[in-house]
mmCIF file with all atom_site columns, C-alpha atoms in Angstrom:
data_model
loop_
_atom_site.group_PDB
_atom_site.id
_atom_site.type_symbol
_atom_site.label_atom_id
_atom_site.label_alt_id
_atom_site.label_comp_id
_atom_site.label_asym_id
_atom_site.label_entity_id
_atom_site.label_seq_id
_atom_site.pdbx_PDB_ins_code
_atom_site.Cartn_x
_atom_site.Cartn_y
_atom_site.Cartn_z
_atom_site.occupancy
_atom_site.B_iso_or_equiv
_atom_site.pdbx_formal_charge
_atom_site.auth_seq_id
_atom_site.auth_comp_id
_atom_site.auth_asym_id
_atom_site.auth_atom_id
_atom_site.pdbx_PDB_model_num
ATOM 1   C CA . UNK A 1 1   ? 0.000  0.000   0.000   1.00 0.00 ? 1   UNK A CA 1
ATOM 2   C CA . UNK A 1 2   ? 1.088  3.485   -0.744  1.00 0.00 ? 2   UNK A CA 1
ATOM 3   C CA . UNK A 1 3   ? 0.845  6.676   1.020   1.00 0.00 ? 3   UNK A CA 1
ATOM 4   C CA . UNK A 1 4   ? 0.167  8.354   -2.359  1.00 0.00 ? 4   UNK A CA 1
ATOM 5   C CA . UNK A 1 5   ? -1.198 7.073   -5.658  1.00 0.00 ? 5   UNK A CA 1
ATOM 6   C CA . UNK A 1 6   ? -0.635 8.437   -9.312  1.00 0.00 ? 6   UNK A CA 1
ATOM 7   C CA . UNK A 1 7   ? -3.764 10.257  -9.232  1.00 0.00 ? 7   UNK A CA 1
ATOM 8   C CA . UNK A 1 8   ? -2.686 12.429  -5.687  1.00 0.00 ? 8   UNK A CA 1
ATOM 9   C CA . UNK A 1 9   ? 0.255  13.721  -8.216  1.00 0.00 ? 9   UNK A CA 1
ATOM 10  C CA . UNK A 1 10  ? -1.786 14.583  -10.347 1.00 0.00 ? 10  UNK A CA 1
ATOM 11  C CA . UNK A 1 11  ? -4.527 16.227  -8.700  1.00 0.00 ? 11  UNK A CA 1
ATOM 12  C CA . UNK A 1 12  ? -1.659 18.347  -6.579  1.00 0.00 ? 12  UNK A CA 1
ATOM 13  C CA . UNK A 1 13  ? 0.845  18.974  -9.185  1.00 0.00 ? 13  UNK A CA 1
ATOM 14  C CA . UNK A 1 14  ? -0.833 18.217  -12.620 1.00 0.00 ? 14  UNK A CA 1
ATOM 15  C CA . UNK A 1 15  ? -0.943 16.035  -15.036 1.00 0.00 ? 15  UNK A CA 1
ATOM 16  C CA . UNK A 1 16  ? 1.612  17.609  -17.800 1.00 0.00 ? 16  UNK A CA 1
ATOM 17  C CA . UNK A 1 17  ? 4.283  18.041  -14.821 1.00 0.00 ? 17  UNK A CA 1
ATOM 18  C CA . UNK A 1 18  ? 4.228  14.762  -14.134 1.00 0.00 ? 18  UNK A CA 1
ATOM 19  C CA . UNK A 1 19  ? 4.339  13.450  -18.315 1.00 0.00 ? 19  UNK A CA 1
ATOM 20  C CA . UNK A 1 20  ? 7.525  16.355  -18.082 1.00 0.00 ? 20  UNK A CA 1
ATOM 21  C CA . UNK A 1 21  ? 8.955  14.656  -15.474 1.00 0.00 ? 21  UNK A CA 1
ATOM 22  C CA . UNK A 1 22  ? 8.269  10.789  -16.314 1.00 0.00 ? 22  UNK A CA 1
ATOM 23  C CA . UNK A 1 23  ? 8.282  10.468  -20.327 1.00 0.00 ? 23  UNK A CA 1
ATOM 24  C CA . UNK A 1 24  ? 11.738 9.702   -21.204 1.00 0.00 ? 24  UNK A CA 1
ATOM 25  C CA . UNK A 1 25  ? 10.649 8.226   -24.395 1.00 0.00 ? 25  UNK A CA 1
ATOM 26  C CA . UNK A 1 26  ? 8.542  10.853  -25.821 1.00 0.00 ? 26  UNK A CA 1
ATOM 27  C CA . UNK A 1 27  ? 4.681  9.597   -26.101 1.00 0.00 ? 27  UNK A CA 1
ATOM 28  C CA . UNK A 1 28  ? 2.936  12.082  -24.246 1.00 0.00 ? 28  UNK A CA 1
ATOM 29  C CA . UNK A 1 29  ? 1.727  9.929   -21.358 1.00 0.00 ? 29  UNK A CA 1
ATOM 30  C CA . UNK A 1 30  ? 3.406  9.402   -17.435 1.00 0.00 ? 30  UNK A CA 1
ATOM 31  C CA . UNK A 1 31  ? 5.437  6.569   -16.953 1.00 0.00 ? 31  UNK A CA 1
ATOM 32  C CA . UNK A 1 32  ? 3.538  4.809   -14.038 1.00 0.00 ? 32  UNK A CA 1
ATOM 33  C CA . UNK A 1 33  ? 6.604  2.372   -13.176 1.00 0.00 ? 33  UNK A CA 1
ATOM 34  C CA . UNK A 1 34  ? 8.714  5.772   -12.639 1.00 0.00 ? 34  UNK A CA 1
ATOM 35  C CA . UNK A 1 35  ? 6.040  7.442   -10.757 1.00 0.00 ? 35  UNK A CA 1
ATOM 36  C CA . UNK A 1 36  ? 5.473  4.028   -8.492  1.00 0.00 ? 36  UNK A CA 1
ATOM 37  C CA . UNK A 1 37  ? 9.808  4.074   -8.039  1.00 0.00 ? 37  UNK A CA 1
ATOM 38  C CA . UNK A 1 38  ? 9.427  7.267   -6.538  1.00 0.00 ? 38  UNK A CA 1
ATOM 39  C CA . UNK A 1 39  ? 6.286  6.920   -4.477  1.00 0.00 ? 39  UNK A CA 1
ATOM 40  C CA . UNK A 1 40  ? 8.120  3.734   -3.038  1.00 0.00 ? 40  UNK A CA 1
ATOM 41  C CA . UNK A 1 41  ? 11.385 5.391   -2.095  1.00 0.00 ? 41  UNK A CA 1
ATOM 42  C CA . UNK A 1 42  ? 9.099  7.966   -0.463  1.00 0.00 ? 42  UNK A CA 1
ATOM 43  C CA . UNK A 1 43  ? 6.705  4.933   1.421   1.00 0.00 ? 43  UNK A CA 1
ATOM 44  C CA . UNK A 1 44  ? 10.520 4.001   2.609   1.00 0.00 ? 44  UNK A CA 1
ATOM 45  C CA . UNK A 1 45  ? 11.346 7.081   4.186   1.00 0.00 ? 45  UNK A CA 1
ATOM 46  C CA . UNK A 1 46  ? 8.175  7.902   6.068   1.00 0.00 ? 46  UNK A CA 1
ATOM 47  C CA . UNK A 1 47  ? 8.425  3.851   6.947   1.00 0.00 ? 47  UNK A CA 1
ATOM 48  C CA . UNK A 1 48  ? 11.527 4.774   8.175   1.00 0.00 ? 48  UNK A CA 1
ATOM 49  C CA . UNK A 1 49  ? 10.568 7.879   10.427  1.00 0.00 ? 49  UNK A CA 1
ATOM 50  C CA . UNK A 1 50  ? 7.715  6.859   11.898  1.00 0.00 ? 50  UNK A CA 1
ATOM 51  C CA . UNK A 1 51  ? 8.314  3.020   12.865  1.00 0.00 ? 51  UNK A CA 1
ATOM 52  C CA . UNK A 1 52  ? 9.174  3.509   16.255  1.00 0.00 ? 52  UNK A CA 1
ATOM 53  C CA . UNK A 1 53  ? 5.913  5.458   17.180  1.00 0.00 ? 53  UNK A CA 1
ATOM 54  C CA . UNK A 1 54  ? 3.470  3.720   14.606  1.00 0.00 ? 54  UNK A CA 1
ATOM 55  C CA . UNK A 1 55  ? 2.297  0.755   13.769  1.00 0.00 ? 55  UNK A CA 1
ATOM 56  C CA . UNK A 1 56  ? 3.398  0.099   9.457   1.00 0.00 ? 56  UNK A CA 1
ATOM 57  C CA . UNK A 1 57  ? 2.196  0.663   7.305   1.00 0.00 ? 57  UNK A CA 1
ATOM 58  C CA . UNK A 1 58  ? 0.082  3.397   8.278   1.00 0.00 ? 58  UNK A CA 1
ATOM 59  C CA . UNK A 1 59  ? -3.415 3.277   8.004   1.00 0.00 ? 59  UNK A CA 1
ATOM 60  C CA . UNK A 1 60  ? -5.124 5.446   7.469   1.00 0.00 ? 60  UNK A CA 1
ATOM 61  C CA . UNK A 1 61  ? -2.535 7.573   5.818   1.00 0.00 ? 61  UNK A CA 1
ATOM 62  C CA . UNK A 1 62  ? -4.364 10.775  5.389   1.00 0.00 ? 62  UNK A CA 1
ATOM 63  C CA . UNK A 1 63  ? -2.174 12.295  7.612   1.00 0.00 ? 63  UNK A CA 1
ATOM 64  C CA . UNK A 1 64  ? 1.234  11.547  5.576   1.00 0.00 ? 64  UNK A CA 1
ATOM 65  C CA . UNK A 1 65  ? -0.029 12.227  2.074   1.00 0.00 ? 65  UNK A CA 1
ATOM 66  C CA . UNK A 1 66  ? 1.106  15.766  1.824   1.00 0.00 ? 66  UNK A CA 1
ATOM 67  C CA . UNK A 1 67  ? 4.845  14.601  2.941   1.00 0.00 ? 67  UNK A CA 1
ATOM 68  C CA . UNK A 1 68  ? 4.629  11.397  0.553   1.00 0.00 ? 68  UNK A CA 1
ATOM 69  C CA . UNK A 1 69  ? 3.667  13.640  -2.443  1.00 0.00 ? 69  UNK A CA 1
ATOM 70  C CA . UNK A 1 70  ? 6.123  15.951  -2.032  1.00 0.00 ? 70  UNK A CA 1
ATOM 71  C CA . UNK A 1 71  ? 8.747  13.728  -1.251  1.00 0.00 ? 71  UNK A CA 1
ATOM 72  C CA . UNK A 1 72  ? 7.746  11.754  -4.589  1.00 0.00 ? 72  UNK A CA 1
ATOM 73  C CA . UNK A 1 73  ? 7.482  14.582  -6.855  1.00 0.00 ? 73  UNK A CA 1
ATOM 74  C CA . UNK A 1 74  ? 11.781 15.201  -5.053  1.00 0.00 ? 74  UNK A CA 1
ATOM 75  C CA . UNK A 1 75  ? 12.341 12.186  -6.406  1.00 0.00 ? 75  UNK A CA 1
ATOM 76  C CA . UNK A 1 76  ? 10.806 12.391  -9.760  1.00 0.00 ? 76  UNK A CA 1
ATOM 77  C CA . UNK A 1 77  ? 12.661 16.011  -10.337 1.00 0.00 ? 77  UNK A CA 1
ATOM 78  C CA . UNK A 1 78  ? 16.051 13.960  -9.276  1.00 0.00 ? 78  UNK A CA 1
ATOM 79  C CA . UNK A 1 79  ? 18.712 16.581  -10.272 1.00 0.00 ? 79  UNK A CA 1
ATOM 80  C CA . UNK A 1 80  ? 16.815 18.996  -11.839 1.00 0.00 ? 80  UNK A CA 1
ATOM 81  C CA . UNK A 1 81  ? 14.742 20.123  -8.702  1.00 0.00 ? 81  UNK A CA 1
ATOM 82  C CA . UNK A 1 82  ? 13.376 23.968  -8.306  1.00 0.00 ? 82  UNK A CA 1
ATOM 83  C CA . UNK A 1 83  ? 13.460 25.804  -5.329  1.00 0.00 ? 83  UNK A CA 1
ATOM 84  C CA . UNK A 1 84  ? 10.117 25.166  -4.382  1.00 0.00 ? 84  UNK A CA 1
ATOM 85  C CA . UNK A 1 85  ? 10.703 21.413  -4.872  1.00 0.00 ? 85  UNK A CA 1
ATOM 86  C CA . UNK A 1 86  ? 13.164 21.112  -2.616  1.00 0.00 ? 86  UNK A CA 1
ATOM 87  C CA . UNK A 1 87  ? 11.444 23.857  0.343   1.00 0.00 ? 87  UNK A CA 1
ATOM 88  C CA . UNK A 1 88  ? 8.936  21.664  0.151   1.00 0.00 ? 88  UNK A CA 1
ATOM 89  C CA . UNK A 1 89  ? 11.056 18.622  0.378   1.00 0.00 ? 89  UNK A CA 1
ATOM 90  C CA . UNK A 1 90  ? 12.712 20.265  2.984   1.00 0.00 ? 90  UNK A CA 1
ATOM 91  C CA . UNK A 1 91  ? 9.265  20.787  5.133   1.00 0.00 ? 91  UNK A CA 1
ATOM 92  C CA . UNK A 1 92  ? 8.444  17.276  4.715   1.00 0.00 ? 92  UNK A CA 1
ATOM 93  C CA . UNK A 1 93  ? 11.415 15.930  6.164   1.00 0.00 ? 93  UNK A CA 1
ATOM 94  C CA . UNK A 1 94  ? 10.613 18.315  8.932   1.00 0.00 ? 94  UNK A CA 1
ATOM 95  C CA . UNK A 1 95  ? 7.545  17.141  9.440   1.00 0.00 ? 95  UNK A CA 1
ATOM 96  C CA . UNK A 1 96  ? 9.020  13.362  9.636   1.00 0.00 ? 96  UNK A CA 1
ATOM 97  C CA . UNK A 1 97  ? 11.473 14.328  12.218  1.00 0.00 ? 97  UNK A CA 1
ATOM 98  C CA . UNK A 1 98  ? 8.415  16.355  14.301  1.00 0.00 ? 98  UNK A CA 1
ATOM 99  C CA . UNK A 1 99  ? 6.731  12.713  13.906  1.00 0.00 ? 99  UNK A CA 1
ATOM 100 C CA . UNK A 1 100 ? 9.470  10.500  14.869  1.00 0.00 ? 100 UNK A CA 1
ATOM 101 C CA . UNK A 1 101 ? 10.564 12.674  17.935  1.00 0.00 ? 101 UNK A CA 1
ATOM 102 C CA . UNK A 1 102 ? 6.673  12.706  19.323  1.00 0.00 ? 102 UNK A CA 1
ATOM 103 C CA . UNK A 1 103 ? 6.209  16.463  18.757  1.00 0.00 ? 103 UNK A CA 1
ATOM 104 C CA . UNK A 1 104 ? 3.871  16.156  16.129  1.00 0.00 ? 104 UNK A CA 1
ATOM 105 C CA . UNK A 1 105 ? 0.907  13.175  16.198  1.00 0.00 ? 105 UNK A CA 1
ATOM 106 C CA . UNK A 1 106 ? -0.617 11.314  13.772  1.00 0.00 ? 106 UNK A CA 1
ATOM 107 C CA . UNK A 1 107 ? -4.606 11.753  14.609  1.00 0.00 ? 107 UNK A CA 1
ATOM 108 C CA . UNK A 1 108 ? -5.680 8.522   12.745  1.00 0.00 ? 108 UNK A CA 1
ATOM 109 C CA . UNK A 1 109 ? -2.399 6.065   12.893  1.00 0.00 ? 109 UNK A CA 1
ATOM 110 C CA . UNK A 1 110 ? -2.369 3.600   15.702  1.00 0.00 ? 110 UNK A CA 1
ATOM 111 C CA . UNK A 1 111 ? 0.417  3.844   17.906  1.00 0.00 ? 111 UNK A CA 1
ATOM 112 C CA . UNK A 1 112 ? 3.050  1.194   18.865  1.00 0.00 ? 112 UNK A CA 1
ATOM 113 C CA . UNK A 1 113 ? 2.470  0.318   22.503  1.00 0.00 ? 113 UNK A CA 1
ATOM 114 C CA . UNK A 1 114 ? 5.753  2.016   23.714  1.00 0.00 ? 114 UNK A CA 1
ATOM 115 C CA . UNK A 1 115 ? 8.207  -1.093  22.998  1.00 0.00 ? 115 UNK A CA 1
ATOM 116 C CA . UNK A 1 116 ? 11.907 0.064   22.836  1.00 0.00 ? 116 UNK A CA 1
ATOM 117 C CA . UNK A 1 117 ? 12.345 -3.257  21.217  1.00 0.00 ? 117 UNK A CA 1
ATOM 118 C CA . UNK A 1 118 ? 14.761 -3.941  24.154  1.00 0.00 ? 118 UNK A CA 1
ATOM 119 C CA . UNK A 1 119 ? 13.838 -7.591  25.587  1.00 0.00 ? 119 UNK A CA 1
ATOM 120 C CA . UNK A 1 120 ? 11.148 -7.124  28.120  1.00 0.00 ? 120 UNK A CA 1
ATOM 121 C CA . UNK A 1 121 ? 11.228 -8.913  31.817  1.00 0.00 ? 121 UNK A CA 1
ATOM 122 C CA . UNK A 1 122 ? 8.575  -10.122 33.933  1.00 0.00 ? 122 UNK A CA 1
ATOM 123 C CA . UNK A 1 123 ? 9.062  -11.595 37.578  1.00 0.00 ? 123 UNK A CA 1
ATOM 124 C CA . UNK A 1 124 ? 6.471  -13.856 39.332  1.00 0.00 ? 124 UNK A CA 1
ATOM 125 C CA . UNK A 1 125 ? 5.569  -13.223 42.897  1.00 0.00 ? 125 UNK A CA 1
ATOM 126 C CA . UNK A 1 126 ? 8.586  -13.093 45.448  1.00 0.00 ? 126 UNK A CA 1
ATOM 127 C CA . UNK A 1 127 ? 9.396  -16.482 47.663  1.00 0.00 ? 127 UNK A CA 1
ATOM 128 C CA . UNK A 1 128 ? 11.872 -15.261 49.982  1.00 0.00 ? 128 UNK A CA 1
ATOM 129 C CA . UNK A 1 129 ? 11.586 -12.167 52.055  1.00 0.00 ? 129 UNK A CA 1
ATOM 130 C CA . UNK A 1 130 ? 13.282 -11.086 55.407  1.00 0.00 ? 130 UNK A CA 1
ATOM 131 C CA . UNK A 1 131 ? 10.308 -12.780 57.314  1.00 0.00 ? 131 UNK A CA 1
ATOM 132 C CA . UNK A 1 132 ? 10.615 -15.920 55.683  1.00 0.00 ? 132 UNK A CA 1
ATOM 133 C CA . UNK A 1 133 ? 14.200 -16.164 55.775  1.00 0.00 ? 133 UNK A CA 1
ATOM 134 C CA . UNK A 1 134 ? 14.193 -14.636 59.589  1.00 0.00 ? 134 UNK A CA 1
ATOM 135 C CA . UNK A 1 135 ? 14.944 -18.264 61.396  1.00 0.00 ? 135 UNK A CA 1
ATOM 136 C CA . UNK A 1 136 ? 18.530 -19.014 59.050  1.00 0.00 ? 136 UNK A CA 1
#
């Protein structure tokens, strides 16, 4: 599942920015399996932010679709980015950091239950105590 479609670049960003960015070979249409490269690298990173405070992949992902669409449309511009390409790259990452330190919530993501993915202990009820042990 992806955090943004085909059709979420397009309705943000257009559809002849996208055939600008994606048709290498010249026949007027988007290249989906370019468009799904970059939406993946961009599943990756948010995957990679928020797994310690969510539970992947996130769902719904209403909150995150902004940050995957701009992060895609970054990786679709590659080298050629504008300036407003990359401030809004910029404010995604942001965002991802704001998410992964706690600052800023997800409102309909479910949260891990607070594992530090540390082994976890759990002692039954104690035998011996001063009272018990009092006599040897």
């Amino acid at each position: 599942m992806s955090y943004c479609t085909q059709q979420d670049l397009i309705d943000r960003f257009g559809e002849d920015e996208l055939i600008q960015l994606t048709d290498r070979n010249d026949l007027g249409m988007i290249d989906s399996a370019m468009v799904d490269a970059a939406t993946n690298r961009s599943d990756n990173k948010i995957d990679r932010y928020c797994r310690d405070r969510y539970i992947l992949p996130l769902n719904p992902a209403v909150d995150v679709l902004d940050i995957a669409c701009d992060l895609s449309r970054f990786y679709l511009y590659e080298d050629n980015t504008t300036e407003e390409v990359e401030k809004r790259r910029d404010q995604a990452l942001t965002d991802l950091r704001d998410i992964a330190t706690g600052r800023q919530k997800l409102s309909a993501a479910i949260a891990t239950t607070g594992s530090s993915g540390m082994p976890e202990f759990q002692t039954g009820t104690r035998v011996f105590s001063r009272d018990t042990l009092d006599g040897f």
